[in-house]
PDB file of C-alpha atoms in Angstrom:
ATOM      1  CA  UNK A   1     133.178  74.475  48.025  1.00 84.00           C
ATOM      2  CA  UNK A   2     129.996  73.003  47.362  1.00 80.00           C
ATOM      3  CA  UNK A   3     129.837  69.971  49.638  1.00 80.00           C
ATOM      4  CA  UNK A   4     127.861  70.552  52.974  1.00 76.00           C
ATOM      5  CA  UNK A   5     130.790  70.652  55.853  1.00 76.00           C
ATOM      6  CA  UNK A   6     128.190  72.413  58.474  1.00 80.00           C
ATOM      7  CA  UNK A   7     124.795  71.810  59.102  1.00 75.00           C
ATOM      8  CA  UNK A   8     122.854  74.639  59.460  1.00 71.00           C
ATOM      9  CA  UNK A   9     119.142  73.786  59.727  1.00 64.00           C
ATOM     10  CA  UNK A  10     117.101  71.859  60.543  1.00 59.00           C
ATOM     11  CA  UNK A  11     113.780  71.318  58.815  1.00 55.00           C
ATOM     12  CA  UNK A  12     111.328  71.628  61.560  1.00 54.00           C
ATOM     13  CA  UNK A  13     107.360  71.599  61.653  1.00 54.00           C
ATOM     14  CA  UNK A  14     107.577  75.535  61.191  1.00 58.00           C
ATOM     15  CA  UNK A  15     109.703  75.431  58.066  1.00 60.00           C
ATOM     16  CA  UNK A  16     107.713  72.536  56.262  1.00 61.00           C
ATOM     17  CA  UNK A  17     104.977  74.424  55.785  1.00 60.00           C
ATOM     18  CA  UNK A  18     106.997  77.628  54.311  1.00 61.00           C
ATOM     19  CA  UNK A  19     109.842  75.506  52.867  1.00 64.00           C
ATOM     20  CA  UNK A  20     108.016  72.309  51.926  1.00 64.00           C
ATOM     21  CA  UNK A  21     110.135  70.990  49.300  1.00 68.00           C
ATOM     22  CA  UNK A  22     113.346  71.815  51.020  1.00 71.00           C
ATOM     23  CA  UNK A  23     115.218  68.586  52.980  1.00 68.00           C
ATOM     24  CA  UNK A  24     118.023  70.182  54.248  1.00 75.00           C
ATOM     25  CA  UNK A  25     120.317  73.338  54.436  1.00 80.00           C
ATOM     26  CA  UNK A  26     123.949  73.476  55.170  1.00 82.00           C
ATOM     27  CA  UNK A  27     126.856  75.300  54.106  1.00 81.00           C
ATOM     28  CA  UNK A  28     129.988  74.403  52.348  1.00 85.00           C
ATOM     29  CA  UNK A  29     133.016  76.505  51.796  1.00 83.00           C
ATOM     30  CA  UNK A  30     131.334  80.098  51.432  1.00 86.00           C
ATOM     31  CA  UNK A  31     127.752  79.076  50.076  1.00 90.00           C
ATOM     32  CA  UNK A  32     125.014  78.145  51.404  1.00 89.00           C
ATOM     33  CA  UNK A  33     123.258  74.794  50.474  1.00 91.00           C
ATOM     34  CA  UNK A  34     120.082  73.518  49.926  1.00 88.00           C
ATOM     35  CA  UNK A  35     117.492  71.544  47.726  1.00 87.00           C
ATOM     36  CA  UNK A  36     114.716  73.197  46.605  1.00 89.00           C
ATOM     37  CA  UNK A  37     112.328  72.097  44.714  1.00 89.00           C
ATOM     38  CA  UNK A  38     114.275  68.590  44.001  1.00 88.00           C
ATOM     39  CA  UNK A  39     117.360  70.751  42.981  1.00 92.00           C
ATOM     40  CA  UNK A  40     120.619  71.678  44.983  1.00 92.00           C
ATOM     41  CA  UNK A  41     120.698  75.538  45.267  1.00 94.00           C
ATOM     42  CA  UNK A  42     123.709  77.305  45.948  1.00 95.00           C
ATOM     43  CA  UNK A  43     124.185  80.518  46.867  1.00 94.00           C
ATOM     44  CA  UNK A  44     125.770  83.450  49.166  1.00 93.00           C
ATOM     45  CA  UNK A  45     124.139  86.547  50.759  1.00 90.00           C
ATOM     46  CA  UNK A  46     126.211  90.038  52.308  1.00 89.00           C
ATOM     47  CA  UNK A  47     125.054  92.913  54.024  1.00 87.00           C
ATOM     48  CA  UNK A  48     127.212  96.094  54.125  1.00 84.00           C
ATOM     49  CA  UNK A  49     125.643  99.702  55.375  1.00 81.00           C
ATOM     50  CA  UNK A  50     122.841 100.327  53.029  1.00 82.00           C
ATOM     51  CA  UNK A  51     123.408  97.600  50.350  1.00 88.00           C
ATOM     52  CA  UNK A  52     122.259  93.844  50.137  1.00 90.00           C
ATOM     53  CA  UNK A  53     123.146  91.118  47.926  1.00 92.00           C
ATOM     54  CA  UNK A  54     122.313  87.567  47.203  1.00 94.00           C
ATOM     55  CA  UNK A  55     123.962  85.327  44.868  1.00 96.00           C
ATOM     56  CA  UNK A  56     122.196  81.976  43.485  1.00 96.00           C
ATOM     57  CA  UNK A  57     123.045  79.071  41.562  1.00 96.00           C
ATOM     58  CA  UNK A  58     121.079  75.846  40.089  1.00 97.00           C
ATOM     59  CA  UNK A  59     124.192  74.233  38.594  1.00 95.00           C
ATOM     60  CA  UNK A  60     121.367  71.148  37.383  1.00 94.00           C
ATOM     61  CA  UNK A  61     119.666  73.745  35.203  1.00 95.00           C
ATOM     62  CA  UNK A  62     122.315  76.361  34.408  1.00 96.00           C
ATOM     63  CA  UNK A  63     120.248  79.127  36.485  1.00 96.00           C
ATOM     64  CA  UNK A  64     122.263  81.892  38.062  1.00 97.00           C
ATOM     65  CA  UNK A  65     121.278  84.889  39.456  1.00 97.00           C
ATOM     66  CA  UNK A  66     122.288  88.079  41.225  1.00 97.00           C
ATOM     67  CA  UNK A  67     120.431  90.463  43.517  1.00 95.00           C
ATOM     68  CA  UNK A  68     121.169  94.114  44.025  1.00 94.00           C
ATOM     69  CA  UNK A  69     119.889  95.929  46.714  1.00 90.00           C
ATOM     70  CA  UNK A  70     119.698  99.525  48.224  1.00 89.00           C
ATOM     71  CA  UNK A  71     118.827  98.969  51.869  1.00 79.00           C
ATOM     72  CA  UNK A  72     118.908  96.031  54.279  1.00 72.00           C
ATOM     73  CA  UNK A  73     116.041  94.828  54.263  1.00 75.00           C
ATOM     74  CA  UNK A  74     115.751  90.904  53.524  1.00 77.00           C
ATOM     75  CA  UNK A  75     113.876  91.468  50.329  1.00 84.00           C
ATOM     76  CA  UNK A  76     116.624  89.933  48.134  1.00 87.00           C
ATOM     77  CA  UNK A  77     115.584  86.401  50.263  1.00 86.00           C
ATOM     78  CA  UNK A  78     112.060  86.832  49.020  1.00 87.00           C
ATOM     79  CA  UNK A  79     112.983  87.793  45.194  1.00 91.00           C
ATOM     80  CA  UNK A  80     115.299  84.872  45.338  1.00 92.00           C
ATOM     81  CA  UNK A  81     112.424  82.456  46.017  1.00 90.00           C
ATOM     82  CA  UNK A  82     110.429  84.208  43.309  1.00 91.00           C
ATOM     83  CA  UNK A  83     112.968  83.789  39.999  1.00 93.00           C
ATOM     84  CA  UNK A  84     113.443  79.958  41.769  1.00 92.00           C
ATOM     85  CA  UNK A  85     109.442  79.293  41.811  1.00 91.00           C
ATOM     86  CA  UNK A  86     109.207  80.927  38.128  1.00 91.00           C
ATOM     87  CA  UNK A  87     111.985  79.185  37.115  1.00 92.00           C
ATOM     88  CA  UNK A  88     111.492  75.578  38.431  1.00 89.00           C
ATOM     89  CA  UNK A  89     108.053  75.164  38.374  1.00 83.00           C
ATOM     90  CA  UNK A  90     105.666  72.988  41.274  1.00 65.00           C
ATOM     91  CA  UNK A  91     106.591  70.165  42.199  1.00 54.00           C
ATOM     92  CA  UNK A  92     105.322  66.605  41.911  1.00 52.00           C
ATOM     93  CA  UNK A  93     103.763  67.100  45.010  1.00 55.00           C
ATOM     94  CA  UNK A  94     101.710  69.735  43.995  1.00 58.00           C
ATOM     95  CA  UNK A  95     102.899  72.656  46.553  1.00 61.00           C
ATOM     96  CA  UNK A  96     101.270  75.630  46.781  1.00 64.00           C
ATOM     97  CA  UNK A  97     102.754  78.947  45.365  1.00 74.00           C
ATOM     98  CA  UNK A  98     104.277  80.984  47.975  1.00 80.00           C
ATOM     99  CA  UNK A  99     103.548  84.880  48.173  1.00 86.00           C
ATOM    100  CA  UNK A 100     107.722  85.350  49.203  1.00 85.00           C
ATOM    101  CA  UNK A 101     107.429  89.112  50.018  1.00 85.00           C
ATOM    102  CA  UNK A 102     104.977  88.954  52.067  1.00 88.00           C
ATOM    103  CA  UNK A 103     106.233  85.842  54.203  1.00 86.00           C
ATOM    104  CA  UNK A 104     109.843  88.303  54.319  1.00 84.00           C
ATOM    105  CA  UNK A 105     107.779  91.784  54.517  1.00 87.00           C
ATOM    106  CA  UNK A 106     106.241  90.308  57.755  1.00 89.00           C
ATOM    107  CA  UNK A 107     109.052  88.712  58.935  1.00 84.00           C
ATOM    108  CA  UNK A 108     110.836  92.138  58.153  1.00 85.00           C
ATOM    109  CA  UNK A 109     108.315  93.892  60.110  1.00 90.00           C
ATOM    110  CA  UNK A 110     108.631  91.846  63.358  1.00 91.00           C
ATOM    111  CA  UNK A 111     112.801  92.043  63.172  1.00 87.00           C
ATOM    112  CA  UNK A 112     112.433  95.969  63.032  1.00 89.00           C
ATOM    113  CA  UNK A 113     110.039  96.101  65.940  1.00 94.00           C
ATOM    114  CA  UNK A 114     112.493  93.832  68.068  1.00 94.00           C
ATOM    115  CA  UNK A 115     115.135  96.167  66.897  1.00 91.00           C
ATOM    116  CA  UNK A 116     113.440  99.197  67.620  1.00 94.00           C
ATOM    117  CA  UNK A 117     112.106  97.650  70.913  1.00 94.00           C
ATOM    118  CA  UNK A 118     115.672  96.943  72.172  1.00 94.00           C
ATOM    119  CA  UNK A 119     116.600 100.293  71.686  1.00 92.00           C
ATOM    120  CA  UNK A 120     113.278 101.887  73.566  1.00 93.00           C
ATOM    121  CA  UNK A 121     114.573  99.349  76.267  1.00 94.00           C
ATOM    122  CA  UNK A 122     118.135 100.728  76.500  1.00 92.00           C
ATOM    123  CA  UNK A 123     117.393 104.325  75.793  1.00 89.00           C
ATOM    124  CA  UNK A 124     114.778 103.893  79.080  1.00 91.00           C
ATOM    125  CA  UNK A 125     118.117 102.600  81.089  1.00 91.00           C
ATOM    126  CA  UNK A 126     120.115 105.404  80.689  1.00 86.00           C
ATOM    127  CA  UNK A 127     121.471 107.034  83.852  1.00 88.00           C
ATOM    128  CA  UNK A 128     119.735 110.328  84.387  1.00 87.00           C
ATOM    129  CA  UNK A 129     121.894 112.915  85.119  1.00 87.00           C
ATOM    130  CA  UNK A 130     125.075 111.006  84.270  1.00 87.00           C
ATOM    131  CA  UNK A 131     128.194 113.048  82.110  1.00 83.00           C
ATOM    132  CA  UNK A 132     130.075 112.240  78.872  1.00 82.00           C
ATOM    133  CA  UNK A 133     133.449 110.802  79.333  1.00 88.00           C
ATOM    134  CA  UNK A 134     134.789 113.376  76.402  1.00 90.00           C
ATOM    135  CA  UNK A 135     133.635 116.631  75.579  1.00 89.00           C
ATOM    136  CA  UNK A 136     132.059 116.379  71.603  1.00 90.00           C
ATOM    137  CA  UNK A 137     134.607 118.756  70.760  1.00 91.00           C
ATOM    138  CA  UNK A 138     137.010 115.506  71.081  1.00 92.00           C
ATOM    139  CA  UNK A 139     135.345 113.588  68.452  1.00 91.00           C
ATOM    140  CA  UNK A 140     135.381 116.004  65.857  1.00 94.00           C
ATOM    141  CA  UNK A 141     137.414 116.363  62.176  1.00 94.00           C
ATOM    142  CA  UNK A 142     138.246 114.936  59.287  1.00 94.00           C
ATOM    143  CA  UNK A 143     138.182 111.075  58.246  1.00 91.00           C
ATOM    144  CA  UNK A 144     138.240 108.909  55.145  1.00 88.00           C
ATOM    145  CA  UNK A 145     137.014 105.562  53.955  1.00 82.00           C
ATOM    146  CA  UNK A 146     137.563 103.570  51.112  1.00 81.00           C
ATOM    147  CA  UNK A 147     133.268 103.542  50.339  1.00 75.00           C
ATOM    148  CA  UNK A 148     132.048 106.863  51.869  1.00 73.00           C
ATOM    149  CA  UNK A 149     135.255 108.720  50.861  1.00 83.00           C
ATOM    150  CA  UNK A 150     136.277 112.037  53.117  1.00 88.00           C
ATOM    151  CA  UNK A 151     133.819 113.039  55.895  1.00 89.00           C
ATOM    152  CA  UNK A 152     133.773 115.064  58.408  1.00 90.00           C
ATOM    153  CA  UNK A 153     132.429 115.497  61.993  1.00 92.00           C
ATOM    154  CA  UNK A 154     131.565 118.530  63.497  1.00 93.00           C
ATOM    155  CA  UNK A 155     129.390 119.700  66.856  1.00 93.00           C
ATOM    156  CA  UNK A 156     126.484 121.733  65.259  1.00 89.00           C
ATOM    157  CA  UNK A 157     123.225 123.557  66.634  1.00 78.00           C
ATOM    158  CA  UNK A 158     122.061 121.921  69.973  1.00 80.00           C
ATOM    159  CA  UNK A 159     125.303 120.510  70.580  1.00 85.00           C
ATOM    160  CA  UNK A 160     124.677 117.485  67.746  1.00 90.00           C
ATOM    161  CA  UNK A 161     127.557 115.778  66.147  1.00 91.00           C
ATOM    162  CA  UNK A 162     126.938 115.699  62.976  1.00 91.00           C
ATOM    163  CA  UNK A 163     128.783 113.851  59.867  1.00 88.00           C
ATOM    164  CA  UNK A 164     128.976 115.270  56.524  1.00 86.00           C
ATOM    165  CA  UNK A 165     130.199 113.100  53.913  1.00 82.00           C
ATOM    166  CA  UNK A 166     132.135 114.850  50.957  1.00 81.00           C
ATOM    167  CA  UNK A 167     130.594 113.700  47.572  1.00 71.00           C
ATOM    168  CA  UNK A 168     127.308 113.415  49.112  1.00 68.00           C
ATOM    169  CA  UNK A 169     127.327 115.768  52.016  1.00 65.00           C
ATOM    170  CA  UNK A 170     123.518 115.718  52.325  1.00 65.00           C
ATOM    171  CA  UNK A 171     123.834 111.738  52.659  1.00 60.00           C
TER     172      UNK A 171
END
């Protein structure tokens, strides 16, 4: 599970500078690997509505770690770099330390303003004039999911759909 099977980076000019004591990434069988600072880290990230994780491993110096999130934001990427620095010390080399959330509270910014600019870009190509295929009326009542638990859809003031979720229907 821990043997690279995919490449999944290469180190380029760009990255040495951020990454400089990283050689390689890849990933195995679930994880992600790569050396950092002369060590093989291991680890696993997921994403699911609202909630982040990030799971790391230094099996050289017994470190493990978790990361809990609320939101998506890549912050856990930038903590994760943080406990490794404190943990493993400079190099021989002589690195510089890295400020991590600001290098991912940047990058953050410019993925949100791509986001938000692709949106702008199809909200501006919308057909004026054009109809719904169904009324709103058809996408109304009551659902369920395992996380969110009952919800329910309903058309309110200015003809809005709006979702109400039943343990936390101001959510």
């Amino acid at each position: 599970m821990w043997t690279a099977h995919i490449t999944t980076s290469t180190i380029t000019k760009g990255n040495e500078k951020t990454y400089p004591s990283t050689h390689f990434k890849s990933y195995g069988l679930g994880f992600d690997l790569m050396d950092y600072k002369q060590r093989k880290v291991i680890g696993h990230g997921g994403t699911f509505e609202g909630m982040k994780s990030r799971v790391t491993l230094v099996p050289e110096e017994n470190l493990g770690f978790v990361i809990l999130t609320n939101g998506q934001a890549h912050i856990d990427r930038g903590i994760s770099y943080r406990i490794l620095d404190a943990f493993l010390g400079s190099t021989s080399d002589g690195e510089e330390q890295q400020d991590w959330s600001a290098k991912y509270y940047k990058r953050e910014k410019k993925r949100l303003k791509k986001r938000l600019d692709a949106f702008d870009e199809l909200h501006a190509s919308r057909v004026e004039g054009t109809q719904m295929s169904h009324s709103l009326e058809k996408y109304t009542g009551s659902y369920e999911d395992q996380m969110y638990g009952d919800a329910s859809i309903t058309v309110e003031e200015e003809d809005q759909l709006v979702i109400r979720f039943g343990p936390n229907p101001d959510l």
